[in-house]
């Protein structure tokens, strides 16, 4: 049988194979789970991405607690509770940080994969 | 005659914005259902499985990015209302547009201009390809495709156009009305 | 006068090749596939053939007719699928043209077919991510690209053989010379 194909064919195919292997690693192995904001209120849960700006109203026994996700940070600008501790708690963004409004039964936490360096700190406290 | 074969195309173009700008998921679903059901009415078969595969894969892949209230969390994977709605919206939109397109080309419409003429010529050759038997046996496939090209190049293509049945024309008129009613209902909610 | 009489032989060839592409994609449509969304890209055979003897303008026309024709016949002209198909076909046609024009001495239709399919699939994944699947589109990228590579190499081998053995092409190239 006559040889078909030329030298550069192999190069092109090899290049594509390398690309597929690299992208497989990127997609499957090294999939750094993006951080999420998980909100618990009265037995129900909400999940939002930390990367997309968002304003949501979470219903509680006293009324709606307002939760704002902006520039990768979460805070509660307003809440129907009396002491407003949640409002004064400020901004959270790191995995494991949380905000809570006890009177209105709203619990907000940032979840995701903990980056390596941060993990060490947590274990060594 | 020439105008008549373009009627489904025009009717479809009238419906297009009512799908693209539909905000309400329920009514988008109804519009999709109507456009799918149009196929058997016009004498074409619907293939259910490919549509279900499209619906389920597009929805499943959209669930990967959670958004909104958690409905259930089987095996630690959160199924959220927002992601589910987005996935269903995207699948309904795709399926409805595919069936709308199928409806639009039902009369083999004539497209304007030089490109339109080229398309007609292309379709006449295409008819030739379809009406000539080809051997797909591996040992002969090159020979037989080659023969096909040689024989078609010699042929002089003419397009066969059959008259559109009455009920197709009826649906050309009725469908845009129905689709726009769904759009209006969806906007009111 | 019938429509086909107004055109030169070469322009009619473009329509013939475009019809061939349509015919091949119809064959592909009826072939059962193990995985939905898997595409063999049979229609690319006609573009590969066109590449070897059409001039730039005719080649571009072939790509446009292929995309429009498929959109009309498969009834996807006004859907996302049409945009996906158009983006894929044009990306592939462009990449194949560039490679053929710059390096046809060192590369055969096999490598060109592989590169074209790769460009097409990459363009489609990017667009599907934006329109249909969200960022999860990358989850299906590796198997999609791998299947495309295998199919395109097989198609490239076939195209290479076809372009050597085809009497129709021989006649065409003779007429062009």
PDB file of C-alpha atoms in Angstrom, chain B residues 2-153:
ATOM      1  CA  UNK B   2     -43.977  31.897  -6.486  1.00  0.00           C
ATOM      2  CA  UNK B   3     -45.489  34.002  -3.729  1.00  0.00           C
ATOM      3  CA  UNK B   4     -47.360  31.056  -2.274  1.00  0.00           C
ATOM      4  CA  UNK B   5     -44.273  28.952  -1.656  1.00  0.00           C
ATOM      5  CA  UNK B   6     -42.782  31.795   0.366  1.00  0.00           C
ATOM      6  CA  UNK B   7     -45.810  32.104   2.657  1.00  0.00           C
ATOM      7  CA  UNK B   8     -44.573  29.777   5.437  1.00  0.00           C
ATOM      8  CA  UNK B   9     -41.285  31.685   5.431  1.00  0.00           C
ATOM      9  CA  UNK B  10     -43.038  35.013   5.882  1.00  0.00           C
ATOM     10  CA  UNK B  11     -45.386  33.580   8.487  1.00  0.00           C
ATOM     11  CA  UNK B  12     -42.396  32.228  10.409  1.00  0.00           C
ATOM     12  CA  UNK B  13     -40.566  35.551  10.298  1.00  0.00           C
ATOM     13  CA  UNK B  14     -43.669  37.138  11.840  1.00  0.00           C
ATOM     14  CA  UNK B  15     -43.531  34.627  14.713  1.00  0.00           C
ATOM     15  CA  UNK B  16     -39.806  34.890  15.375  1.00  0.00           C
ATOM     16  CA  UNK B  17     -39.807  37.951  17.685  1.00  0.00           C
ATOM     17  CA  UNK B  18     -42.651  36.530  19.779  1.00  0.00           C
ATOM     18  CA  UNK B  19     -40.381  33.595  20.637  1.00  0.00           C
ATOM     19  CA  UNK B  20     -37.106  35.418  21.064  1.00  0.00           C
ATOM     20  CA  UNK B  21     -38.581  38.034  23.407  1.00  0.00           C
ATOM     21  CA  UNK B  22     -40.800  35.672  25.396  1.00  0.00           C
ATOM     22  CA  UNK B  23     -39.979  36.220  29.085  1.00  0.00           C
ATOM     23  CA  UNK B  24     -42.425  33.753  30.612  1.00  0.00           C
ATOM     24  CA  UNK B  25     -41.146  30.186  30.820  1.00  0.00           C
ATOM     25  CA  UNK B  26     -44.605  28.581  30.911  1.00  0.00           C
ATOM     26  CA  UNK B  27     -45.774  30.366  27.781  1.00  0.00           C
ATOM     27  CA  UNK B  28     -42.470  29.709  26.043  1.00  0.00           C
ATOM     28  CA  UNK B  29     -43.164  26.041  26.755  1.00  0.00           C
ATOM     29  CA  UNK B  30     -46.646  26.361  25.257  1.00  0.00           C
ATOM     30  CA  UNK B  31     -45.281  28.083  22.170  1.00  0.00           C
ATOM     31  CA  UNK B  32     -42.708  25.320  21.794  1.00  0.00           C
ATOM     32  CA  UNK B  33     -45.367  22.648  22.151  1.00  0.00           C
ATOM     33  CA  UNK B  34     -47.507  24.323  19.500  1.00  0.00           C
ATOM     34  CA  UNK B  35     -44.631  24.562  17.008  1.00  0.00           C
ATOM     35  CA  UNK B  36     -43.714  20.919  17.581  1.00  0.00           C
ATOM     36  CA  UNK B  37     -47.350  19.836  17.148  1.00  0.00           C
ATOM     37  CA  UNK B  38     -47.474  21.735  13.863  1.00  0.00           C
ATOM     38  CA  UNK B  39     -45.274  19.051  12.309  1.00  0.00           C
ATOM     39  CA  UNK B  40     -47.765  16.140  12.326  1.00  0.00           C
ATOM     40  CA  UNK B  41     -50.488  18.525  11.199  1.00  0.00           C
ATOM     41  CA  UNK B  42     -48.356  19.382   8.178  1.00  0.00           C
ATOM     42  CA  UNK B  43     -47.728  15.710   7.523  1.00  0.00           C
ATOM     43  CA  UNK B  44     -44.225  15.396   8.963  1.00  0.00           C
ATOM     44  CA  UNK B  45     -43.129  13.041  11.689  1.00  0.00           C
ATOM     45  CA  UNK B  46     -41.857  14.295  15.010  1.00  0.00           C
ATOM     46  CA  UNK B  47     -38.835  12.576  16.427  1.00  0.00           C
ATOM     47  CA  UNK B  48     -39.359  12.627  20.161  1.00  0.00           C
ATOM     48  CA  UNK B  49     -36.085  11.169  21.381  1.00  0.00           C
ATOM     49  CA  UNK B  50     -33.673  13.790  19.970  1.00  0.00           C
ATOM     50  CA  UNK B  51     -35.802  16.511  21.521  1.00  0.00           C
ATOM     51  CA  UNK B  52     -35.808  14.812  24.901  1.00  0.00           C
ATOM     52  CA  UNK B  53     -32.039  14.356  24.698  1.00  0.00           C
ATOM     53  CA  UNK B  54     -31.608  18.044  23.891  1.00  0.00           C
ATOM     54  CA  UNK B  55     -33.946  19.094  26.683  1.00  0.00           C
ATOM     55  CA  UNK B  56     -32.259  16.912  29.284  1.00  0.00           C
ATOM     56  CA  UNK B  57     -28.615  17.575  28.384  1.00  0.00           C
ATOM     57  CA  UNK B  58     -29.007  21.324  28.080  1.00  0.00           C
ATOM     58  CA  UNK B  59     -30.908  21.459  31.374  1.00  0.00           C
ATOM     59  CA  UNK B  60     -28.423  19.154  33.128  1.00  0.00           C
ATOM     60  CA  UNK B  61     -25.420  21.171  32.001  1.00  0.00           C
ATOM     61  CA  UNK B  62     -27.036  24.378  33.193  1.00  0.00           C
ATOM     62  CA  UNK B  63     -27.554  22.859  36.648  1.00  0.00           C
ATOM     63  CA  UNK B  64     -23.774  22.697  37.070  1.00  0.00           C
ATOM     64  CA  UNK B  65     -23.805  26.405  37.953  1.00  0.00           C
ATOM     65  CA  UNK B  66     -26.269  26.654  40.878  1.00  0.00           C
ATOM     66  CA  UNK B  67     -28.430  29.743  41.069  1.00  0.00           C
ATOM     67  CA  UNK B  68     -31.286  30.521  43.415  1.00  0.00           C
ATOM     68  CA  UNK B  69     -33.370  28.456  45.806  1.00  0.00           C
ATOM     69  CA  UNK B  70     -32.305  24.841  46.371  1.00  0.00           C
ATOM     70  CA  UNK B  71     -35.055  22.387  45.389  1.00  0.00           C
ATOM     71  CA  UNK B  72     -33.268  19.202  46.333  1.00  0.00           C
ATOM     72  CA  UNK B  73     -29.731  18.070  46.920  1.00  0.00           C
ATOM     73  CA  UNK B  74     -29.330  14.475  45.768  1.00  0.00           C
ATOM     74  CA  UNK B  75     -25.797  13.133  46.444  1.00  0.00           C
ATOM     75  CA  UNK B  76     -24.655  16.585  47.500  1.00  0.00           C
ATOM     76  CA  UNK B  77     -25.420  18.096  44.108  1.00  0.00           C
ATOM     77  CA  UNK B  78     -27.692  21.124  44.498  1.00  0.00           C
ATOM     78  CA  UNK B  79     -30.599  21.423  42.071  1.00  0.00           C
ATOM     79  CA  UNK B  80     -31.535  25.108  42.106  1.00  0.00           C
ATOM     80  CA  UNK B  81     -34.655  26.797  40.784  1.00  0.00           C
ATOM     81  CA  UNK B  82     -32.778  29.493  38.874  1.00  0.00           C
ATOM     82  CA  UNK B  83     -30.448  27.073  37.098  1.00  0.00           C
ATOM     83  CA  UNK B  84     -33.332  24.736  36.255  1.00  0.00           C
ATOM     84  CA  UNK B  85     -35.335  27.591  34.776  1.00  0.00           C
ATOM     85  CA  UNK B  86     -32.392  28.862  32.770  1.00  0.00           C
ATOM     86  CA  UNK B  87     -31.708  25.392  31.373  1.00  0.00           C
ATOM     87  CA  UNK B  88     -35.335  24.844  30.441  1.00  0.00           C
ATOM     88  CA  UNK B  89     -35.583  28.296  28.899  1.00  0.00           C
ATOM     89  CA  UNK B  90     -32.536  27.628  26.756  1.00  0.00           C
ATOM     90  CA  UNK B  91     -33.804  24.207  25.640  1.00  0.00           C
ATOM     91  CA  UNK B  92     -37.329  25.439  24.858  1.00  0.00           C
ATOM     92  CA  UNK B  93     -35.885  28.328  22.890  1.00  0.00           C
ATOM     93  CA  UNK B  94     -33.672  26.007  20.872  1.00  0.00           C
ATOM     94  CA  UNK B  95     -36.376  23.428  20.181  1.00  0.00           C
ATOM     95  CA  UNK B  96     -38.997  26.035  19.280  1.00  0.00           C
ATOM     96  CA  UNK B  97     -36.635  27.808  16.885  1.00  0.00           C
ATOM     97  CA  UNK B  98     -35.708  24.529  15.206  1.00  0.00           C
ATOM     98  CA  UNK B  99     -39.361  23.666  14.612  1.00  0.00           C
ATOM     99  CA  UNK B 100     -40.133  27.191  13.505  1.00  0.00           C
ATOM    100  CA  UNK B 101     -37.359  26.876  10.935  1.00  0.00           C
ATOM    101  CA  UNK B 102     -38.723  23.543   9.750  1.00  0.00           C
ATOM    102  CA  UNK B 103     -42.083  25.202   9.248  1.00  0.00           C
ATOM    103  CA  UNK B 104     -40.562  28.123   7.384  1.00  0.00           C
ATOM    104  CA  UNK B 105     -38.891  26.021   4.708  1.00  0.00           C
ATOM    105  CA  UNK B 106     -41.851  23.733   4.127  1.00  0.00           C
ATOM    106  CA  UNK B 107     -42.730  25.318   0.777  1.00  0.00           C
ATOM    107  CA  UNK B 108     -39.100  25.236  -0.481  1.00  0.00           C
ATOM    108  CA  UNK B 109     -39.044  29.026  -0.463  1.00  0.00           C
ATOM    109  CA  UNK B 110     -37.251  30.987  -3.127  1.00  0.00           C
ATOM    110  CA  UNK B 111     -34.634  33.341  -1.781  1.00  0.00           C
ATOM    111  CA  UNK B 112     -33.968  36.617  -3.555  1.00  0.00           C
ATOM    112  CA  UNK B 113     -30.888  37.650  -5.509  1.00  0.00           C
ATOM    113  CA  UNK B 114     -27.983  35.885  -7.126  1.00  0.00           C
ATOM    114  CA  UNK B 115     -27.295  33.848  -4.001  1.00  0.00           C
ATOM    115  CA  UNK B 116     -30.925  32.697  -4.060  1.00  0.00           C
ATOM    116  CA  UNK B 117     -30.458  31.449  -7.616  1.00  0.00           C
ATOM    117  CA  UNK B 118     -27.293  29.603  -6.607  1.00  0.00           C
ATOM    118  CA  UNK B 119     -29.235  27.973  -3.785  1.00  0.00           C
ATOM    119  CA  UNK B 120     -31.926  26.832  -6.220  1.00  0.00           C
ATOM    120  CA  UNK B 121     -29.268  25.300  -8.435  1.00  0.00           C
ATOM    121  CA  UNK B 122     -27.706  23.633  -5.399  1.00  0.00           C
ATOM    122  CA  UNK B 123     -31.066  22.166  -4.395  1.00  0.00           C
ATOM    123  CA  UNK B 124     -31.735  20.819  -7.858  1.00  0.00           C
ATOM    124  CA  UNK B 125     -28.411  18.958  -7.724  1.00  0.00           C
ATOM    125  CA  UNK B 126     -29.256  17.828  -4.205  1.00  0.00           C
ATOM    126  CA  UNK B 127     -32.477  16.292  -5.501  1.00  0.00           C
ATOM    127  CA  UNK B 128     -30.326  14.509  -8.059  1.00  0.00           C
ATOM    128  CA  UNK B 129     -28.033  13.122  -5.366  1.00  0.00           C
ATOM    129  CA  UNK B 130     -31.000  11.856  -3.412  1.00  0.00           C
ATOM    130  CA  UNK B 131     -32.709  10.198  -6.360  1.00  0.00           C
ATOM    131  CA  UNK B 132     -29.621   8.350  -7.601  1.00  0.00           C
ATOM    132  CA  UNK B 133     -28.793   5.074  -5.874  1.00  0.00           C
ATOM    133  CA  UNK B 134     -25.266   4.971  -4.409  1.00  0.00           C
ATOM    134  CA  UNK B 135     -23.309   1.946  -3.308  1.00  0.00           C
ATOM    135  CA  UNK B 136     -21.912   2.565   0.149  1.00  0.00           C
ATOM    136  CA  UNK B 137     -19.823  -0.600   0.099  1.00  0.00           C
ATOM    137  CA  UNK B 138     -16.355   0.366   1.352  1.00  0.00           C
ATOM    138  CA  UNK B 139     -14.553  -1.090  -1.637  1.00  0.00           C
ATOM    139  CA  UNK B 140     -16.639   0.844  -4.129  1.00  0.00           C
ATOM    140  CA  UNK B 141     -17.510   3.997  -2.308  1.00  0.00           C
ATOM    141  CA  UNK B 142     -14.962   6.263  -4.002  1.00  0.00           C
ATOM    142  CA  UNK B 143     -15.859   4.960  -7.448  1.00  0.00           C
ATOM    143  CA  UNK B 144     -19.556   5.324  -6.858  1.00  0.00           C
ATOM    144  CA  UNK B 145     -19.378   8.844  -5.401  1.00  0.00           C
ATOM    145  CA  UNK B 146     -17.167   9.811  -8.314  1.00  0.00           C
ATOM    146  CA  UNK B 147     -19.667   8.362 -10.787  1.00  0.00           C
ATOM    147  CA  UNK B 148     -22.401  10.282  -9.043  1.00  0.00           C
ATOM    148  CA  UNK B 149     -20.558  13.589  -9.453  1.00  0.00           C
ATOM    149  CA  UNK B 150     -19.849  12.810 -13.124  1.00  0.00           C
ATOM    150  CA  UNK B 151     -23.441  11.919 -13.897  1.00  0.00           C
ATOM    151  CA  UNK B 152     -24.951  14.877 -12.046  1.00  0.00           C
ATOM    152  CA  UNK B 153     -22.630  17.386 -13.646  1.00  0.00           C
TER     153      UNK B 153
END
